[in-house]
PDB file of C-alpha atoms and ligand atoms in Angstrom:
ATOM      1  CA  MET A   1      69.541  -6.274 -16.055  1.00  0.00           C
ATOM      2  CA  GLU A   2      67.973  -4.145 -13.360  1.00  0.00           C
ATOM      3  CA  ILE A   3      67.382  -0.447 -14.032  1.00  0.00           C
ATOM      4  CA  LYS A   4      66.971   1.961 -11.151  1.00  0.00           C
ATOM      5  CA  THR A   5      65.408   5.367 -11.897  1.00  0.00           C
ATOM      6  CA  LEU A   6      67.773   8.222 -11.057  1.00  0.00           C
ATOM      7  CA  ILE A   7      65.975  11.143 -12.720  1.00  0.00           C
ATOM      8  CA  SER A   8      62.291  10.861 -13.548  1.00  0.00           C
ATOM      9  CA  GLU A   9      60.540  11.986 -16.704  1.00  0.00           C
ATOM     10  CA  GLU A  10      58.872  14.825 -14.793  1.00  0.00           C
ATOM     11  CA  GLU A  11      62.136  16.034 -13.241  1.00  0.00           C
ATOM     12  CA  LEU A  12      63.755  16.072 -16.679  1.00  0.00           C
ATOM     13  CA  LYS A  13      60.872  18.015 -18.153  1.00  0.00           C
ATOM     14  CA  VAL A  14      60.963  20.688 -15.449  1.00  0.00           C
ATOM     15  CA  ARG A  15      64.753  21.089 -15.483  1.00  0.00           C
ATOM     16  CA  ILE A  16      65.046  21.246 -19.284  1.00  0.00           C
ATOM     17  CA  ALA A  17      62.452  24.035 -19.378  1.00  0.00           C
ATOM     18  CA  GLN A  18      64.463  25.909 -16.699  1.00  0.00           C
ATOM     19  CA  MET A  19      67.693  25.480 -18.664  1.00  0.00           C
ATOM     20  CA  ALA A  20      65.982  26.825 -21.778  1.00  0.00           C
ATOM     21  CA  GLN A  21      64.792  29.899 -19.870  1.00  0.00           C
ATOM     22  CA  GLU A  22      68.372  30.602 -18.804  1.00  0.00           C
ATOM     23  CA  ILE A  23      69.571  30.189 -22.389  1.00  0.00           C
ATOM     24  CA  ASN A  24      66.747  32.411 -23.690  1.00  0.00           C
ATOM     25  CA  GLY A  25      67.823  35.091 -21.236  1.00  0.00           C
ATOM     26  CA  PHE A  26      71.446  35.032 -22.333  1.00  0.00           C
ATOM     27  CA  TYR A  27      70.910  35.135 -26.098  1.00  0.00           C
ATOM     28  CA  ALA A  28      67.699  37.195 -26.148  1.00  0.00           C
ATOM     29  CA  GLY A  29      66.926  38.261 -29.720  1.00  0.00           C
ATOM     30  CA  GLN A  30      70.204  36.929 -31.174  1.00  0.00           C
ATOM     31  CA  GLU A  31      70.529  34.058 -33.587  1.00  0.00           C
ATOM     32  CA  LEU A  32      71.873  30.847 -32.077  1.00  0.00           C
ATOM     33  CA  TYR A  33      73.559  27.859 -33.704  1.00  0.00           C
ATOM     34  CA  VAL A  34      72.764  24.760 -31.691  1.00  0.00           C
ATOM     35  CA  ILE A  35      75.323  22.035 -32.381  1.00  0.00           C
ATOM     36  CA  VAL A  36      73.953  18.665 -31.336  1.00  0.00           C
ATOM     37  CA  ALA A  37      76.438  15.900 -30.550  1.00  0.00           C
ATOM     38  CA  LEU A  38      74.921  12.663 -31.828  1.00  0.00           C
ATOM     39  CA  LYS A  39      73.756  10.215 -30.959  1.00  0.00           C
ATOM     40  CA  GLY A  40      73.342  10.712 -27.215  1.00  0.00           C
ATOM     41  CA  ALA A  41      72.143  14.320 -27.168  1.00  0.00           C
ATOM     42  CA  VAL A  42      69.304  13.828 -29.638  1.00  0.00           C
ATOM     43  CA  ILE A  43      66.476  13.484 -27.115  1.00  0.00           C
ATOM     44  CA  PHE A  44      67.679  16.262 -24.823  1.00  0.00           C
ATOM     45  CA  ALA A  45      68.302  18.634 -27.737  1.00  0.00           C
ATOM     46  CA  ALA A  46      64.873  17.941 -29.223  1.00  0.00           C
ATOM     47  CA  ASP A  47      63.230  18.901 -25.941  1.00  0.00           C
ATOM     48  CA  LEU A  48      65.510  21.858 -25.231  1.00  0.00           C
ATOM     49  CA  VAL A  49      65.201  23.620 -28.601  1.00  0.00           C
ATOM     50  CA  ARG A  50      61.412  23.531 -28.432  1.00  0.00           C
ATOM     51  CA  HIS A  51      61.625  25.905 -25.460  1.00  0.00           C
ATOM     52  CA  LEU A  52      64.059  28.318 -27.128  1.00  0.00           C
ATOM     53  CA  ASN A  53      62.568  31.547 -28.431  1.00  0.00           C
ATOM     54  CA  MET A  54      65.422  33.175 -30.397  1.00  0.00           C
ATOM     55  CA  PRO A  55      66.093  32.323 -34.073  1.00  0.00           C
ATOM     56  CA  VAL A  56      67.706  28.878 -33.904  1.00  0.00           C
ATOM     57  CA  ARG A  57      69.645  26.859 -36.451  1.00  0.00           C
ATOM     58  CA  MET A  58      70.550  23.282 -35.706  1.00  0.00           C
ATOM     59  CA  GLU A  59      73.633  21.386 -36.821  1.00  0.00           C
ATOM     60  CA  PHE A  60      74.500  17.777 -36.030  1.00  0.00           C
ATOM     61  CA  ILE A  61      77.879  16.227 -35.502  1.00  0.00           C
ATOM     62  CA  ARG A  62      78.694  12.658 -34.712  1.00  0.00           C
ATOM     63  CA  LEU A  63      81.389  11.611 -32.291  1.00  0.00           C
ATOM     64  CA  SER A  64      82.223   8.505 -30.382  1.00  0.00           C
ATOM     65  CA  SER A  65      84.474   7.917 -27.417  1.00  0.00           C
ATOM     66  CA  TYR A  66      82.991   4.725 -26.033  1.00  0.00           C
ATOM     67  CA  GLY A  67      83.531   1.328 -27.554  1.00  0.00           C
ATOM     68  CA  ASN A  68      80.977  -1.340 -26.889  1.00  0.00           C
ATOM     69  CA  ASP A  69      81.476  -1.250 -23.165  1.00  0.00           C
ATOM     70  CA  LYS A  70      80.962   1.111 -20.255  1.00  0.00           C
ATOM     71  CA  VAL A  71      84.518   2.413 -20.226  1.00  0.00           C
ATOM     72  CA  SER A  72      85.675   5.473 -22.127  1.00  0.00           C
ATOM     73  CA  SER A  73      88.231   4.568 -24.784  1.00  0.00           C
ATOM     74  CA  GLY A  74      90.211   7.655 -23.757  1.00  0.00           C
ATOM     75  CA  LYS A  75      90.152   9.131 -27.224  1.00  0.00           C
ATOM     76  CA  VAL A  76      87.492  10.912 -29.226  1.00  0.00           C
ATOM     77  CA  ASN A  77      86.621   9.827 -32.748  1.00  0.00           C
ATOM     78  CA  ALA A  78      85.011  12.408 -34.977  1.00  0.00           C
ATOM     79  CA  VAL A  79      82.735  10.319 -37.167  1.00  0.00           C
ATOM     80  CA  ASP A  80      81.195  13.352 -38.889  1.00  0.00           C
ATOM     81  CA  ILE A  81      82.081  16.863 -37.872  1.00  0.00           C
ATOM     82  CA  SER A  82      81.144  18.891 -40.953  1.00  0.00           C
ATOM     83  CA  LEU A  83      79.839  22.294 -39.934  1.00  0.00           C
ATOM     84  CA  PRO A  84      78.920  25.525 -41.734  1.00  0.00           C
ATOM     85  CA  ASN A  85      81.033  28.651 -41.296  1.00  0.00           C
ATOM     86  CA  LEU A  86      80.476  29.699 -37.667  1.00  0.00           C
ATOM     87  CA  ASN A  87      82.551  32.877 -37.759  1.00  0.00           C
ATOM     88  CA  GLY A  88      80.726  35.643 -35.893  1.00  0.00           C
ATOM     89  CA  LYS A  89      77.987  33.266 -34.715  1.00  0.00           C
ATOM     90  CA  ASN A  90      76.689  32.346 -31.283  1.00  0.00           C
ATOM     91  CA  VAL A  91      77.379  28.647 -30.841  1.00  0.00           C
ATOM     92  CA  LEU A  92      75.872  26.384 -28.213  1.00  0.00           C
ATOM     93  CA  ILE A  93      77.162  22.818 -28.150  1.00  0.00           C
ATOM     94  CA  VAL A  94      74.572  20.405 -26.759  1.00  0.00           C
ATOM     95  CA  GLU A  95      75.720  17.121 -25.221  1.00  0.00           C
ATOM     96  CA  ASP A  96      74.071  14.368 -23.206  1.00  0.00           C
ATOM     97  CA  ILE A  97      76.715  13.982 -20.507  1.00  0.00           C
ATOM     98  CA  ILE A  98      80.179  15.225 -19.594  1.00  0.00           C
ATOM     99  CA  ASP A  99      82.132  12.324 -18.165  1.00  0.00           C
ATOM    100  CA  THR A 100      85.942  12.450 -18.504  1.00  0.00           C
ATOM    101  CA  GLY A 101      85.512  15.771 -20.324  1.00  0.00           C
ATOM    102  CA  LEU A 102      87.532  14.573 -23.323  1.00  0.00           C
ATOM    103  CA  THR A 103      84.648  14.963 -25.764  1.00  0.00           C
ATOM    104  CA  ALA A 104      83.726  18.412 -24.493  1.00  0.00           C
ATOM    105  CA  LYS A 105      87.337  19.558 -24.677  1.00  0.00           C
ATOM    106  CA  PHE A 106      87.733  18.100 -28.167  1.00  0.00           C
ATOM    107  CA  LEU A 107      84.645  19.956 -29.372  1.00  0.00           C
ATOM    108  CA  LEU A 108      85.506  23.267 -27.750  1.00  0.00           C
ATOM    109  CA  ASP A 109      89.055  23.071 -29.134  1.00  0.00           C
ATOM    110  CA  PHE A 110      87.725  22.133 -32.571  1.00  0.00           C
ATOM    111  CA  ILE A 111      85.404  25.156 -32.675  1.00  0.00           C
ATOM    112  CA  ALA A 112      88.107  27.497 -31.341  1.00  0.00           C
ATOM    113  CA  LEU A 113      90.630  26.238 -33.882  1.00  0.00           C
ATOM    114  CA  ASN A 114      88.363  26.499 -36.907  1.00  0.00           C
ATOM    115  CA  PHE A 115      86.133  29.509 -36.240  1.00  0.00           C
ATOM    116  CA  LYS A 116      86.143  32.924 -34.690  1.00  0.00           C
ATOM    117  CA  THR A 117      82.695  32.683 -33.147  1.00  0.00           C
ATOM    118  CA  LYS A 118      80.862  35.502 -31.405  1.00  0.00           C
ATOM    119  CA  SER A 119      80.408  33.177 -28.426  1.00  0.00           C
ATOM    120  CA  THR A 120      80.849  29.475 -27.750  1.00  0.00           C
ATOM    121  CA  LYS A 121      79.104  27.760 -24.865  1.00  0.00           C
ATOM    122  CA  PHE A 122      78.632  24.192 -23.748  1.00  0.00           C
ATOM    123  CA  CYS A 123      75.357  22.755 -22.519  1.00  0.00           C
ATOM    124  CA  SER A 124      75.039  19.232 -21.129  1.00  0.00           C
ATOM    125  CA  LEU A 125      72.032  17.483 -19.657  1.00  0.00           C
ATOM    126  CA  LEU A 126      74.180  15.553 -17.188  1.00  0.00           C
ATOM    127  CA  ASP A 127      77.511  16.220 -15.539  1.00  0.00           C
ATOM    128  CA  LYS A 128      79.634  13.475 -13.944  1.00  0.00           C
ATOM    129  CA  LYS A 129      81.935  15.964 -12.281  1.00  0.00           C
ATOM    130  CA  SER A 130      83.862  13.372 -10.286  1.00  0.00           C
ATOM    131  CA  ALA A 131      84.945  11.505 -13.456  1.00  0.00           C
ATOM    132  CA  ARG A 132      86.870  14.384 -15.070  1.00  0.00           C
ATOM    133  CA  LYS A 133      90.255  13.709 -16.637  1.00  0.00           C
ATOM    134  CA  VAL A 134      90.595  17.110 -18.282  1.00  0.00           C
ATOM    135  CA  ASP A 135      89.655  20.514 -16.981  1.00  0.00           C
ATOM    136  CA  VAL A 136      86.404  21.496 -18.660  1.00  0.00           C
ATOM    137  CA  GLU A 137      83.160  22.946 -17.318  1.00  0.00           C
ATOM    138  CA  ALA A 138      79.680  23.192 -18.806  1.00  0.00           C
ATOM    139  CA  ASP A 139      78.155  26.660 -19.086  1.00  0.00           C
ATOM    140  CA  TYR A 140      74.773  25.005 -18.548  1.00  0.00           C
ATOM    141  CA  TYR A 141      74.056  21.580 -17.125  1.00  0.00           C
ATOM    142  CA  GLY A 142      70.889  19.939 -15.949  1.00  0.00           C
ATOM    143  CA  PHE A 143      71.881  17.494 -13.236  1.00  0.00           C
ATOM    144  CA  GLU A 144      75.065  16.335 -11.591  1.00  0.00           C
ATOM    145  CA  VAL A 145      75.287  12.528 -11.471  1.00  0.00           C
ATOM    146  CA  ASP A 146      77.583  10.210  -9.532  1.00  0.00           C
ATOM    147  CA  ASN A 147      80.362   8.370 -11.305  1.00  0.00           C
ATOM    148  CA  LYS A 148      78.085   5.504 -12.320  1.00  0.00           C
ATOM    149  CA  PHE A 149      77.015   4.334 -15.745  1.00  0.00           C
ATOM    150  CA  VAL A 150      73.642   5.843 -16.650  1.00  0.00           C
ATOM    151  CA  ILE A 151      71.234   5.118 -19.471  1.00  0.00           C
ATOM    152  CA  GLY A 152      68.061   6.487 -20.990  1.00  0.00           C
ATOM    153  CA  PHE A 153      66.907   9.782 -22.483  1.00  0.00           C
ATOM    154  CA  GLY A 154      69.425   9.388 -25.299  1.00  0.00           C
ATOM    155  CA  LEU A 155      72.171   7.614 -23.366  1.00  0.00           C
ATOM    156  CA  ASP A 156      72.847   4.043 -24.356  1.00  0.00           C
ATOM    157  CA  TYR A 157      74.407   0.848 -23.174  1.00  0.00           C
ATOM    158  CA  GLU A 158      75.638  -1.127 -26.179  1.00  0.00           C
ATOM    159  CA  GLY A 159      73.201   0.777 -28.371  1.00  0.00           C
ATOM    160  CA  HIS A 160      70.147   0.067 -26.244  1.00  0.00           C
ATOM    161  CA  TYR A 161      67.960   2.099 -23.854  1.00  0.00           C
ATOM    162  CA  ARG A 162      68.241   5.475 -25.611  1.00  0.00           C
ATOM    163  CA  ASN A 163      64.443   5.519 -25.809  1.00  0.00           C
ATOM    164  CA  LEU A 164      63.811   5.293 -22.053  1.00  0.00           C
ATOM    165  CA  PRO A 165      61.954   8.474 -21.047  1.00  0.00           C
ATOM    166  CA  TYR A 166      63.928   8.746 -17.777  1.00  0.00           C
ATOM    167  CA  ILE A 167      67.572   8.491 -16.679  1.00  0.00           C
ATOM    168  CA  GLY A 168      68.368   5.192 -15.056  1.00  0.00           C
ATOM    169  CA  HIS A 169      71.298   3.418 -13.523  1.00  0.00           C
ATOM    170  CA  VAL A 170      72.239  -0.090 -14.554  1.00  0.00           C
ATOM    171  CA  SER A 171      73.284  -2.392 -11.788  1.00  0.00           C
TER     172      SER A 171
HETATM  173  P1  IMP B   1      83.614  11.929 -22.132  1.00  0.00           P
HETATM  174  O1  IMP B   1      84.372  12.239 -23.377  1.00  0.00           O
HETATM  175  O2  IMP B   1      84.313  10.913 -21.276  1.00  0.00           O
HETATM  176  O3  IMP B   1      83.255  13.167 -21.322  1.00  0.00           O
HETATM  177  O4  IMP B   1      82.289  11.188 -22.526  1.00  0.00           O
HETATM  178  C1  IMP B   1      81.363  11.745 -23.303  1.00  0.00           C
HETATM  179  C2  IMP B   1      80.485  10.713 -23.985  1.00  0.00           C
HETATM  180  O5  IMP B   1      80.572   9.403 -23.424  1.00  0.00           O
HETATM  181  C3  IMP B   1      79.055  11.127 -23.802  1.00  0.00           C
HETATM  182  O6  IMP B   1      78.657  11.973 -24.833  1.00  0.00           O
HETATM  183  C4  IMP B   1      78.314   9.799 -23.819  1.00  0.00           C
HETATM  184  O7  IMP B   1      77.972   9.471 -25.136  1.00  0.00           O
HETATM  185  C5  IMP B   1      79.305   8.803 -23.290  1.00  0.00           C
HETATM  186  N1  IMP B   1      79.039   8.508 -21.859  1.00  0.00           N
HETATM  187  C6  IMP B   1      79.738   8.962 -20.792  1.00  0.00           C
HETATM  188  N2  IMP B   1      79.222   8.490 -19.641  1.00  0.00           N
HETATM  189  C7  IMP B   1      78.164   7.736 -19.985  1.00  0.00           C
HETATM  190  C8  IMP B   1      77.192   6.991 -19.226  1.00  0.00           C
HETATM  191  O8  IMP B   1      77.184   6.925 -17.988  1.00  0.00           O
HETATM  192  N3  IMP B   1      76.248   6.343 -19.956  1.00  0.00           N
HETATM  193  C9  IMP B   1      76.197   6.372 -21.312  1.00  0.00           C
HETATM  194  N4  IMP B   1      77.068   7.062 -22.052  1.00  0.00           N
HETATM  195  C10 IMP B   1      78.047   7.746 -21.393  1.00  0.00           C
END
């Protein structure tokens, strides 16, 4: 399998620091609950939170929408979505990529249905805008990518390649 680099390690580093500065500006001095969507967002979230300078708490939820192939199954499975009481809290959901938007919509609806947060925002490293099936936008995103299957920096193909330090495209 040939992997072509789409976003280099250096580009990721620079952009993630910029995103964190934006987030720092918005929440300045307020506590923030960072909700990390596993498994894909683990690398991005680990880098992002280390640039945040407000009091941060991290929670982890596990979802899956992809089977063992490159095509979205069209439905979101919540594997583990236990969260503390987020009433009155600032919530930032951190994802690896928004593709069809189904996962993002599921998560935003889930938070809205269960909690009366102070604020709820969505942050994704990548955005495949042209692949949307539902109307959902990220409040923060790092890079827009074409409607191609990408791997690395947390994103997998059949469980592999999450550890690549860059974002690549599989041909
Ligand atoms: P959505 O629900 O279709 O927006 O997809 C969201 C999830 O699908 C992401 O959190 C990823 O885990 C996975 N995904 C979507 N596109 C890709 C890709 O190009 N490579 C790897 N995983 C992807």
